[in-house]
PDB file of C-alpha atoms and ligand atoms in Angstrom:
ATOM      1  CA  MET A   1       8.047 -88.031  44.760  1.00 54.00           C
ATOM      2  CA  ASP A   2       5.391 -90.368  46.099  1.00 53.00           C
ATOM      3  CA  LYS A   3       3.476 -92.595  43.728  1.00 51.00           C
ATOM      4  CA  ASP A   4      -0.308 -92.445  43.470  1.00 58.00           C
ATOM      5  CA  GLN A   5      -0.531 -88.711  43.972  1.00 74.00           C
ATOM      6  CA  MET A   6      -3.678 -86.738  43.222  1.00 86.00           C
ATOM      7  CA  LYS A   7      -3.906 -85.276  39.753  1.00 92.00           C
ATOM      8  CA  ILE A   8      -2.193 -81.897  39.555  1.00 95.00           C
ATOM      9  CA  THR A   9      -4.627 -79.118  38.626  1.00 97.00           C
ATOM     10  CA  THR A  10      -2.625 -76.116  39.739  1.00 98.00           C
ATOM     11  CA  ILE A  11       0.987 -75.051  39.409  1.00 98.00           C
ATOM     12  CA  ALA A  12       2.181 -72.290  41.724  1.00 98.00           C
ATOM     13  CA  PHE A  13       5.382 -70.476  40.853  1.00 98.00           C
ATOM     14  CA  ASP A  14       7.793 -68.453  42.922  1.00 98.00           C
ATOM     15  CA  GLY A  15       8.933 -65.165  41.301  1.00 97.00           C
ATOM     16  CA  ASP A  16      12.451 -64.022  42.255  1.00 95.00           C
ATOM     17  CA  ASP A  17      15.146 -66.314  40.835  1.00 95.00           C
ATOM     18  CA  THR A  18      12.522 -68.736  39.551  1.00 97.00           C
ATOM     19  CA  LEU A  19      10.877 -66.620  36.835  1.00 98.00           C
ATOM     20  CA  TRP A  20      13.170 -63.583  36.784  1.00 96.00           C
ATOM     21  CA  HIS A  21      16.702 -62.758  37.893  1.00 95.00           C
ATOM     22  CA  HIS A  22      16.993 -61.218  41.327  1.00 92.00           C
ATOM     23  CA  GLU A  23      19.766 -62.458  43.612  1.00 89.00           C
ATOM     24  CA  ASN A  24      22.468 -61.491  41.121  1.00 89.00           C
ATOM     25  CA  TYR A  25      21.336 -57.844  41.396  1.00 90.00           C
ATOM     26  CA  PHE A  26      21.277 -58.098  45.175  1.00 88.00           C
ATOM     27  CA  SER A  27      24.821 -59.488  45.207  1.00 90.00           C
ATOM     28  CA  GLU A  28      25.923 -56.595  42.988  1.00 92.00           C
ATOM     29  CA  THR A  29      24.279 -54.102  45.360  1.00 94.00           C
ATOM     30  CA  LYS A  30      26.029 -55.603  48.365  1.00 94.00           C
ATOM     31  CA  ALA A  31      29.348 -55.403  46.542  1.00 95.00           C
ATOM     32  CA  ARG A  32      28.738 -51.716  45.657  1.00 96.00           C
ATOM     33  CA  PHE A  33      27.966 -50.954  49.294  1.00 97.00           C
ATOM     34  CA  HIS A  34      31.143 -52.728  50.325  1.00 97.00           C
ATOM     35  CA  THR A  35      33.222 -50.695  47.861  1.00 97.00           C
ATOM     36  CA  LEU A  36      31.660 -47.425  49.013  1.00 98.00           C
ATOM     37  CA  MET A  37      32.276 -48.177  52.697  1.00 98.00           C
ATOM     38  CA  ASN A  38      35.882 -49.065  52.005  1.00 97.00           C
ATOM     39  CA  GLU A  39      36.341 -45.714  50.268  1.00 97.00           C
ATOM     40  CA  LEU A  40      35.287 -44.132  53.557  1.00 97.00           C
ATOM     41  CA  GLY A  41      37.529 -46.234  55.774  1.00 96.00           C
ATOM     42  CA  ASP A  42      38.793 -49.708  56.509  1.00 97.00           C
ATOM     43  CA  TYR A  43      35.663 -51.829  56.862  1.00 97.00           C
ATOM     44  CA  PRO A  44      36.497 -55.330  55.597  1.00 97.00           C
ATOM     45  CA  ASP A  45      33.224 -56.827  56.830  1.00 96.00           C
ATOM     46  CA  ALA A  46      30.856 -54.045  55.705  1.00 97.00           C
ATOM     47  CA  GLU A  47      28.978 -56.299  53.280  1.00 96.00           C
ATOM     48  CA  GLU A  48      28.667 -59.110  55.811  1.00 95.00           C
ATOM     49  CA  GLN A  49      27.418 -56.740  58.493  1.00 97.00           C
ATOM     50  CA  ALA A  50      24.758 -55.207  56.233  1.00 96.00           C
ATOM     51  CA  SER A  51      23.551 -58.700  55.297  1.00 94.00           C
ATOM     52  CA  GLU A  52      23.345 -59.756  58.929  1.00 95.00           C
ATOM     53  CA  ARG A  53      21.460 -56.626  59.876  1.00 96.00           C
ATOM     54  CA  HIS A  54      19.040 -57.120  56.987  1.00 94.00           C
ATOM     55  CA  ILE A  55      18.272 -60.641  58.188  1.00 92.00           C
ATOM     56  CA  ALA A  56      17.935 -59.492  61.814  1.00 95.00           C
ATOM     57  CA  ASN A  57      15.469 -56.785  60.702  1.00 94.00           C
ATOM     58  CA  ILE A  58      13.204 -59.081  58.672  1.00 91.00           C
ATOM     59  CA  PRO A  59      10.636 -59.551  61.491  1.00 92.00           C
ATOM     60  CA  LEU A  60      10.251 -55.766  61.626  1.00 92.00           C
ATOM     61  CA  TRP A  61      10.791 -54.544  58.061  1.00 90.00           C
ATOM     62  CA  GLY A  62      10.279 -57.647  55.985  1.00 88.00           C
ATOM     63  CA  TYR A  63      12.120 -58.750  52.845  1.00 85.00           C
ATOM     64  CA  GLY A  64      13.165 -56.690  49.904  1.00 85.00           C
ATOM     65  CA  VAL A  65      14.928 -53.623  48.688  1.00 87.00           C
ATOM     66  CA  LYS A  66      13.650 -51.050  51.163  1.00 91.00           C
ATOM     67  CA  SER A  67      14.596 -53.070  54.223  1.00 93.00           C
ATOM     68  CA  PHE A  68      18.004 -53.829  52.724  1.00 94.00           C
ATOM     69  CA  THR A  69      18.582 -50.117  52.055  1.00 96.00           C
ATOM     70  CA  LEU A  70      17.786 -49.341  55.684  1.00 97.00           C
ATOM     71  CA  ALA A  71      20.173 -52.102  56.752  1.00 97.00           C
ATOM     72  CA  MET A  72      22.971 -50.542  54.660  1.00 98.00           C
ATOM     73  CA  VAL A  73      22.339 -47.110  56.189  1.00 98.00           C
ATOM     74  CA  GLU A  74      22.244 -48.510  59.717  1.00 98.00           C
ATOM     75  CA  THR A  75      25.434 -50.487  59.109  1.00 98.00           C
ATOM     76  CA  ALA A  76      27.223 -47.409  57.779  1.00 98.00           C
ATOM     77  CA  ILE A  77      26.186 -45.390  60.836  1.00 98.00           C
ATOM     78  CA  THR A  78      27.402 -48.129  63.175  1.00 98.00           C
ATOM     79  CA  LEU A  79      30.690 -48.766  61.372  1.00 98.00           C
ATOM     80  CA  THR A  80      31.585 -45.055  61.232  1.00 98.00           C
ATOM     81  CA  SER A  81      30.474 -44.584  64.860  1.00 97.00           C
ATOM     82  CA  GLY A  82      27.882 -42.072  63.671  1.00 97.00           C
ATOM     83  CA  LYS A  83      30.386 -39.945  61.734  1.00 97.00           C
ATOM     84  CA  ILE A  84      29.088 -40.676  58.210  1.00 97.00           C
ATOM     85  CA  ILE A  85      27.941 -37.474  56.488  1.00 98.00           C
ATOM     86  CA  GLY A  86      24.634 -36.873  54.728  1.00 98.00           C
ATOM     87  CA  SER A  87      26.051 -36.939  51.202  1.00 98.00           C
ATOM     88  CA  ASP A  88      27.497 -40.423  51.818  1.00 98.00           C
ATOM     89  CA  ILE A  89      24.160 -41.611  53.221  1.00 98.00           C
ATOM     90  CA  GLU A  90      22.670 -40.294  49.984  1.00 98.00           C
ATOM     91  CA  ARG A  91      25.109 -42.432  47.978  1.00 98.00           C
ATOM     92  CA  ILE A  92      23.929 -45.479  49.935  1.00 98.00           C
ATOM     93  CA  MET A  93      20.306 -44.539  49.228  1.00 97.00           C
ATOM     94  CA  ASP A  94      21.216 -44.319  45.525  1.00 97.00           C
ATOM     95  CA  ILE A  95      22.682 -47.825  45.639  1.00 96.00           C
ATOM     96  CA  GLY A  96      19.387 -49.072  47.110  1.00 94.00           C
ATOM     97  CA  ARG A  97      17.371 -47.101  44.559  1.00 93.00           C
ATOM     98  CA  SER A  98      19.282 -48.631  41.655  1.00 92.00           C
ATOM     99  CA  LEU A  99      17.940 -52.040  42.713  1.00 87.00           C
ATOM    100  CA  TYR A 100      14.474 -50.781  41.813  1.00 83.00           C
ATOM    101  CA  GLU A 101      15.625 -49.461  38.492  1.00 84.00           C
ATOM    102  CA  HIS A 102      17.236 -52.551  37.008  1.00 86.00           C
ATOM    103  CA  PRO A 103      15.256 -54.182  34.234  1.00 90.00           C
ATOM    104  CA  VAL A 104      13.290 -57.336  34.908  1.00 95.00           C
ATOM    105  CA  ILE A 105      14.988 -60.101  32.968  1.00 95.00           C
ATOM    106  CA  LEU A 106      13.227 -63.431  32.727  1.00 97.00           C
ATOM    107  CA  LEU A 107      15.293 -66.565  33.203  1.00 97.00           C
ATOM    108  CA  ASP A 108      15.871 -68.593  30.045  1.00 97.00           C
ATOM    109  CA  HIS A 109      12.873 -70.637  28.836  1.00 98.00           C
ATOM    110  CA  VAL A 110      10.458 -69.060  31.348  1.00 98.00           C
ATOM    111  CA  ALA A 111       8.201 -67.240  28.875  1.00 97.00           C
ATOM    112  CA  GLU A 112       7.659 -70.238  26.578  1.00 97.00           C
ATOM    113  CA  THR A 113       7.208 -72.686  29.468  1.00 98.00           C
ATOM    114  CA  ILE A 114       4.592 -70.528  31.199  1.00 98.00           C
ATOM    115  CA  GLN A 115       2.782 -70.061  27.881  1.00 97.00           C
ATOM    116  CA  ALA A 116       2.844 -73.783  27.209  1.00 96.00           C
ATOM    117  CA  LEU A 117       1.428 -74.662  30.637  1.00 97.00           C
ATOM    118  CA  HIS A 118      -1.204 -71.923  30.556  1.00 97.00           C
ATOM    119  CA  GLY A 119      -4.537 -73.473  29.608  1.00 92.00           C
ATOM    120  CA  GLN A 120      -3.432 -76.939  30.703  1.00 96.00           C
ATOM    121  CA  TYR A 121      -3.142 -76.034  34.384  1.00 97.00           C
ATOM    122  CA  ARG A 122      -4.334 -73.283  36.638  1.00 97.00           C
ATOM    123  CA  LEU A 123      -1.255 -71.132  37.225  1.00 98.00           C
ATOM    124  CA  LEU A 124      -0.598 -69.120  40.377  1.00 98.00           C
ATOM    125  CA  LEU A 125       2.266 -66.837  41.318  1.00 97.00           C
ATOM    126  CA  ILE A 126       3.265 -66.788  44.984  1.00 98.00           C
ATOM    127  CA  THR A 127       6.035 -64.325  45.667  1.00 96.00           C
ATOM    128  CA  LYS A 128       7.412 -62.506  48.686  1.00 93.00           C
ATOM    129  CA  GLY A 129       9.152 -59.156  49.136  1.00 86.00           C
ATOM    130  CA  ASP A 130       8.304 -55.460  48.918  1.00 85.00           C
ATOM    131  CA  LEU A 131       4.738 -55.105  47.671  1.00 87.00           C
ATOM    132  CA  LEU A 132       5.591 -52.259  45.313  1.00 86.00           C
ATOM    133  CA  ALA A 133       8.805 -53.845  44.010  1.00 87.00           C
ATOM    134  CA  GLN A 134       7.024 -57.133  43.336  1.00 91.00           C
ATOM    135  CA  GLU A 135       4.129 -55.369  41.592  1.00 92.00           C
ATOM    136  CA  MET A 136       6.623 -53.547  39.363  1.00 91.00           C
ATOM    137  CA  LYS A 137       8.451 -56.774  38.532  1.00 93.00           C
ATOM    138  CA  ILE A 138       5.224 -58.602  37.710  1.00 95.00           C
ATOM    139  CA  ALA A 139       4.102 -55.755  35.438  1.00 94.00           C
ATOM    140  CA  GLN A 140       7.454 -55.654  33.638  1.00 95.00           C
ATOM    141  CA  SER A 141       7.637 -59.428  33.295  1.00 96.00           C
ATOM    142  CA  LYS A 142       4.488 -59.377  31.095  1.00 96.00           C
ATOM    143  CA  LEU A 143       3.583 -62.745  32.624  1.00 97.00           C
ATOM    144  CA  ALA A 144       0.578 -61.527  34.652  1.00 96.00           C
ATOM    145  CA  PRO A 145      -2.062 -62.535  32.030  1.00 97.00           C
ATOM    146  CA  PHE A 146      -1.005 -66.178  32.364  1.00 97.00           C
ATOM    147  CA  PHE A 147      -1.683 -66.338  36.097  1.00 97.00           C
ATOM    148  CA  GLU A 148      -5.132 -66.876  37.486  1.00 96.00           C
ATOM    149  CA  GLY A 149      -3.956 -65.534  40.824  1.00 96.00           C
ATOM    150  CA  ILE A 150      -1.009 -63.512  42.073  1.00 96.00           C
ATOM    151  CA  GLU A 151      -0.191 -63.553  45.774  1.00 97.00           C
ATOM    152  CA  ILE A 152       2.446 -61.209  47.184  1.00 95.00           C
ATOM    153  CA  VAL A 153       3.098 -62.414  50.704  1.00 95.00           C
ATOM    154  CA  SER A 154       5.315 -61.213  53.540  1.00 90.00           C
ATOM    155  CA  GLU A 155       6.526 -64.699  54.481  1.00 92.00           C
ATOM    156  CA  LYS A 156       6.363 -68.132  52.859  1.00 96.00           C
ATOM    157  CA  ASN A 157       5.658 -70.605  55.606  1.00 97.00           C
ATOM    158  CA  VAL A 158       3.159 -73.430  56.075  1.00 98.00           C
ATOM    159  CA  GLU A 159       0.440 -71.014  57.258  1.00 98.00           C
ATOM    160  CA  THR A 160       0.892 -68.858  54.166  1.00 97.00           C
ATOM    161  CA  TYR A 161       0.477 -71.759  51.762  1.00 98.00           C
ATOM    162  CA  GLU A 162      -2.465 -73.108  53.743  1.00 98.00           C
ATOM    163  CA  ARG A 163      -4.168 -69.721  53.501  1.00 98.00           C
ATOM    164  CA  VAL A 164      -3.483 -69.356  49.778  1.00 98.00           C
ATOM    165  CA  PHE A 165      -4.650 -72.896  48.927  1.00 97.00           C
ATOM    166  CA  LYS A 166      -7.826 -72.287  50.921  1.00 97.00           C
ATOM    167  CA  ARG A 167      -8.470 -68.989  49.165  1.00 97.00           C
ATOM    168  CA  TYR A 168      -8.435 -70.763  45.782  1.00 97.00           C
ATOM    169  CA  GLY A 169     -10.417 -73.751  47.067  1.00 97.00           C
ATOM    170  CA  LEU A 170      -7.484 -76.109  46.477  1.00 97.00           C
ATOM    171  CA  LYS A 171      -6.584 -79.349  48.179  1.00 97.00           C
ATOM    172  CA  ALA A 172      -2.821 -79.385  48.813  1.00 97.00           C
ATOM    173  CA  GLY A 173      -2.489 -82.656  46.891  1.00 95.00           C
ATOM    174  CA  GLU A 174      -3.589 -81.085  43.606  1.00 96.00           C
ATOM    175  CA  VAL A 175      -0.955 -78.323  43.785  1.00 97.00           C
ATOM    176  CA  LEU A 176       2.584 -78.373  42.460  1.00 97.00           C
ATOM    177  CA  MET A 177       4.826 -75.573  43.733  1.00 98.00           C
ATOM    178  CA  VAL A 178       7.867 -74.619  41.668  1.00 98.00           C
ATOM    179  CA  GLY A 179      10.660 -72.466  43.082  1.00 97.00           C
ATOM    180  CA  ASN A 180      14.352 -71.887  43.674  1.00 96.00           C
ATOM    181  CA  SER A 181      14.294 -71.838  47.493  1.00 95.00           C
ATOM    182  CA  VAL A 182      14.003 -75.150  49.318  1.00 95.00           C
ATOM    183  CA  LYS A 183      13.274 -73.266  52.521  1.00 94.00           C
ATOM    184  CA  SER A 184      10.469 -71.044  51.189  1.00 96.00           C
ATOM    185  CA  ASP A 185       9.093 -72.766  48.083  1.00 97.00           C
ATOM    186  CA  ILE A 186       9.567 -76.470  48.711  1.00 97.00           C
ATOM    187  CA  LEU A 187       9.481 -77.563  52.370  1.00 96.00           C
ATOM    188  CA  PRO A 188       6.322 -75.682  53.512  1.00 97.00           C
ATOM    189  CA  PRO A 189       4.092 -76.904  50.633  1.00 98.00           C
ATOM    190  CA  ILE A 190       5.292 -80.518  50.929  1.00 96.00           C
ATOM    191  CA  MET A 191       4.530 -80.416  54.642  1.00 96.00           C
ATOM    192  CA  LEU A 192       0.928 -79.701  53.657  1.00 97.00           C
ATOM    193  CA  GLY A 193       0.895 -82.584  51.163  1.00 96.00           C
ATOM    194  CA  ALA A 194       1.465 -80.573  47.994  1.00 96.00           C
ATOM    195  CA  GLN A 195       4.058 -81.572  45.433  1.00 95.00           C
ATOM    196  CA  ALA A 196       7.081 -79.443  44.703  1.00 96.00           C
ATOM    197  CA  ILE A 197       9.844 -79.041  42.177  1.00 97.00           C
ATOM    198  CA  HIS A 198      13.067 -77.300  43.060  1.00 96.00           C
ATOM    199  CA  ILE A 199      14.830 -75.412  40.280  1.00 96.00           C
ATOM    200  CA  PRO A 200      18.030 -74.045  41.853  1.00 94.00           C
ATOM    201  CA  TYR A 201      19.289 -70.611  40.844  1.00 92.00           C
ATOM    202  CA  TYR A 202      23.058 -70.319  40.514  1.00 85.00           C
ATOM    203  CA  VAL A 203      23.294 -68.238  43.677  1.00 73.00           C
ATOM    204  CA  THR A 204      21.219 -68.687  46.838  1.00 72.00           C
ATOM    205  CA  TRP A 205      20.849 -65.996  49.462  1.00 70.00           C
ATOM    206  CA  LYS A 206      22.401 -67.211  52.729  1.00 69.00           C
ATOM    207  CA  TYR A 207      19.096 -66.752  54.566  1.00 69.00           C
ATOM    208  CA  GLU A 208      17.330 -69.127  52.166  1.00 72.00           C
ATOM    209  CA  GLN A 209      19.917 -71.888  52.532  1.00 74.00           C
ATOM    210  CA  VAL A 210      18.676 -74.887  54.465  1.00 75.00           C
ATOM    211  CA  GLU A 211      19.787 -78.442  55.191  1.00 79.00           C
ATOM    212  CA  THR A 212      17.356 -81.133  54.082  1.00 81.00           C
ATOM    213  CA  THR A 213      16.974 -84.677  55.367  1.00 80.00           C
ATOM    214  CA  GLU A 214      16.967 -87.654  53.025  1.00 80.00           C
ATOM    215  CA  THR A 215      13.256 -88.141  53.712  1.00 78.00           C
ATOM    216  CA  GLU A 216      12.573 -84.561  52.666  1.00 79.00           C
ATOM    217  CA  GLN A 217      14.732 -84.931  49.560  1.00 78.00           C
ATOM    218  CA  GLY A 218      12.646 -87.941  48.551  1.00 81.00           C
ATOM    219  CA  LYS A 219       9.532 -85.798  48.498  1.00 85.00           C
ATOM    220  CA  PHE A 220      10.474 -83.331  45.789  1.00 91.00           C
ATOM    221  CA  MET A 221      12.044 -83.337  42.382  1.00 93.00           C
ATOM    222  CA  VAL A 222      14.986 -81.182  41.325  1.00 94.00           C
ATOM    223  CA  LEU A 223      15.185 -79.858  37.774  1.00 96.00           C
ATOM    224  CA  PRO A 224      18.134 -78.026  36.253  1.00 95.00           C
ATOM    225  CA  ASP A 225      15.965 -75.779  34.069  1.00 96.00           C
ATOM    226  CA  ILE A 226      12.323 -74.708  33.857  1.00 97.00           C
ATOM    227  CA  LYS A 227      12.182 -76.021  30.281  1.00 97.00           C
ATOM    228  CA  GLU A 228      12.162 -79.553  31.771  1.00 97.00           C
ATOM    229  CA  LEU A 229       8.931 -78.823  33.623  1.00 97.00           C
ATOM    230  CA  PRO A 230       6.358 -79.983  31.020  1.00 96.00           C
ATOM    231  CA  ARG A 231       8.177 -83.322  30.698  1.00 95.00           C
ATOM    232  CA  ALA A 232       8.393 -83.709  34.481  1.00 95.00           C
ATOM    233  CA  LEU A 233       4.653 -83.051  34.684  1.00 95.00           C
ATOM    234  CA  GLN A 234       4.011 -85.870  32.224  1.00 92.00           C
ATOM    235  CA  GLU A 235       5.984 -88.164  34.537  1.00 88.00           C
ATOM    236  CA  ILE A 236       3.949 -87.020  37.512  1.00 86.00           C
ATOM    237  CA  GLU A 237       0.697 -87.501  35.578  1.00 85.00           C
ATOM    238  CA  LYS A 238       1.650 -91.126  34.893  1.00 85.00           C
ATOM    239  CA  ASN A 239       1.862 -91.788  38.628  1.00 77.00           C
ATOM    240  CA  SER A 240      -1.291 -89.913  39.565  1.00 71.00           C
ATOM    241  CA  ILE A 241      -4.650 -91.476  40.345  1.00 59.00           C
TER     242      ILE A 241
HETATM  243 MG1   MG B   1      12.840 -67.140  44.759  1.00 93.27          MG
END
């Protein structure tokens, strides 16, 4: 990170795979779809095809469970050349539905870290995905009272962060964004002049994987665990003006 940064007043957190587990459930869902399809026939790339269709549909249907469920149904129709029967479509719908029903499990050390930072910094949550699914996760996480603002957005690009920072009257330089996706949580805010800390989750969705240049890597910190965040902030504070 650069020296002589502005003092951090605000920490913005990503939700999925930063505060609570998510991608592991998605991987499980994809595997269940794959198993179901291969009960119906020989479809070795069923999982891959559903994933590709989900990504291709993002501009139309966005991120999240509902659009992935539609992608599974579409894939099943294509792979079976339209022969899949209603009761099997229903089984696919049930697989999608179960993604909504899993409990929200916070990552280790999240609750105590958020509590410790609350009061010292203004905390924001910036998360993307299905509006309803994200609202349910936030409610179940019991973290909402610690955030001064919660933004559920359809995409996390430079324009999104610019809009959010403006809404809260923030200069980019006083914001630290924390998240598991370099593509969505790290690169757009640093392009605006914010600071960012990457905390990788053990599995990254293919769509969120991105190559970074050495220059980009020099602009953000990587931490193995959110519990290191308060100490990292002390380091940043030492270098701030
Ligand atoms: Mg995430």
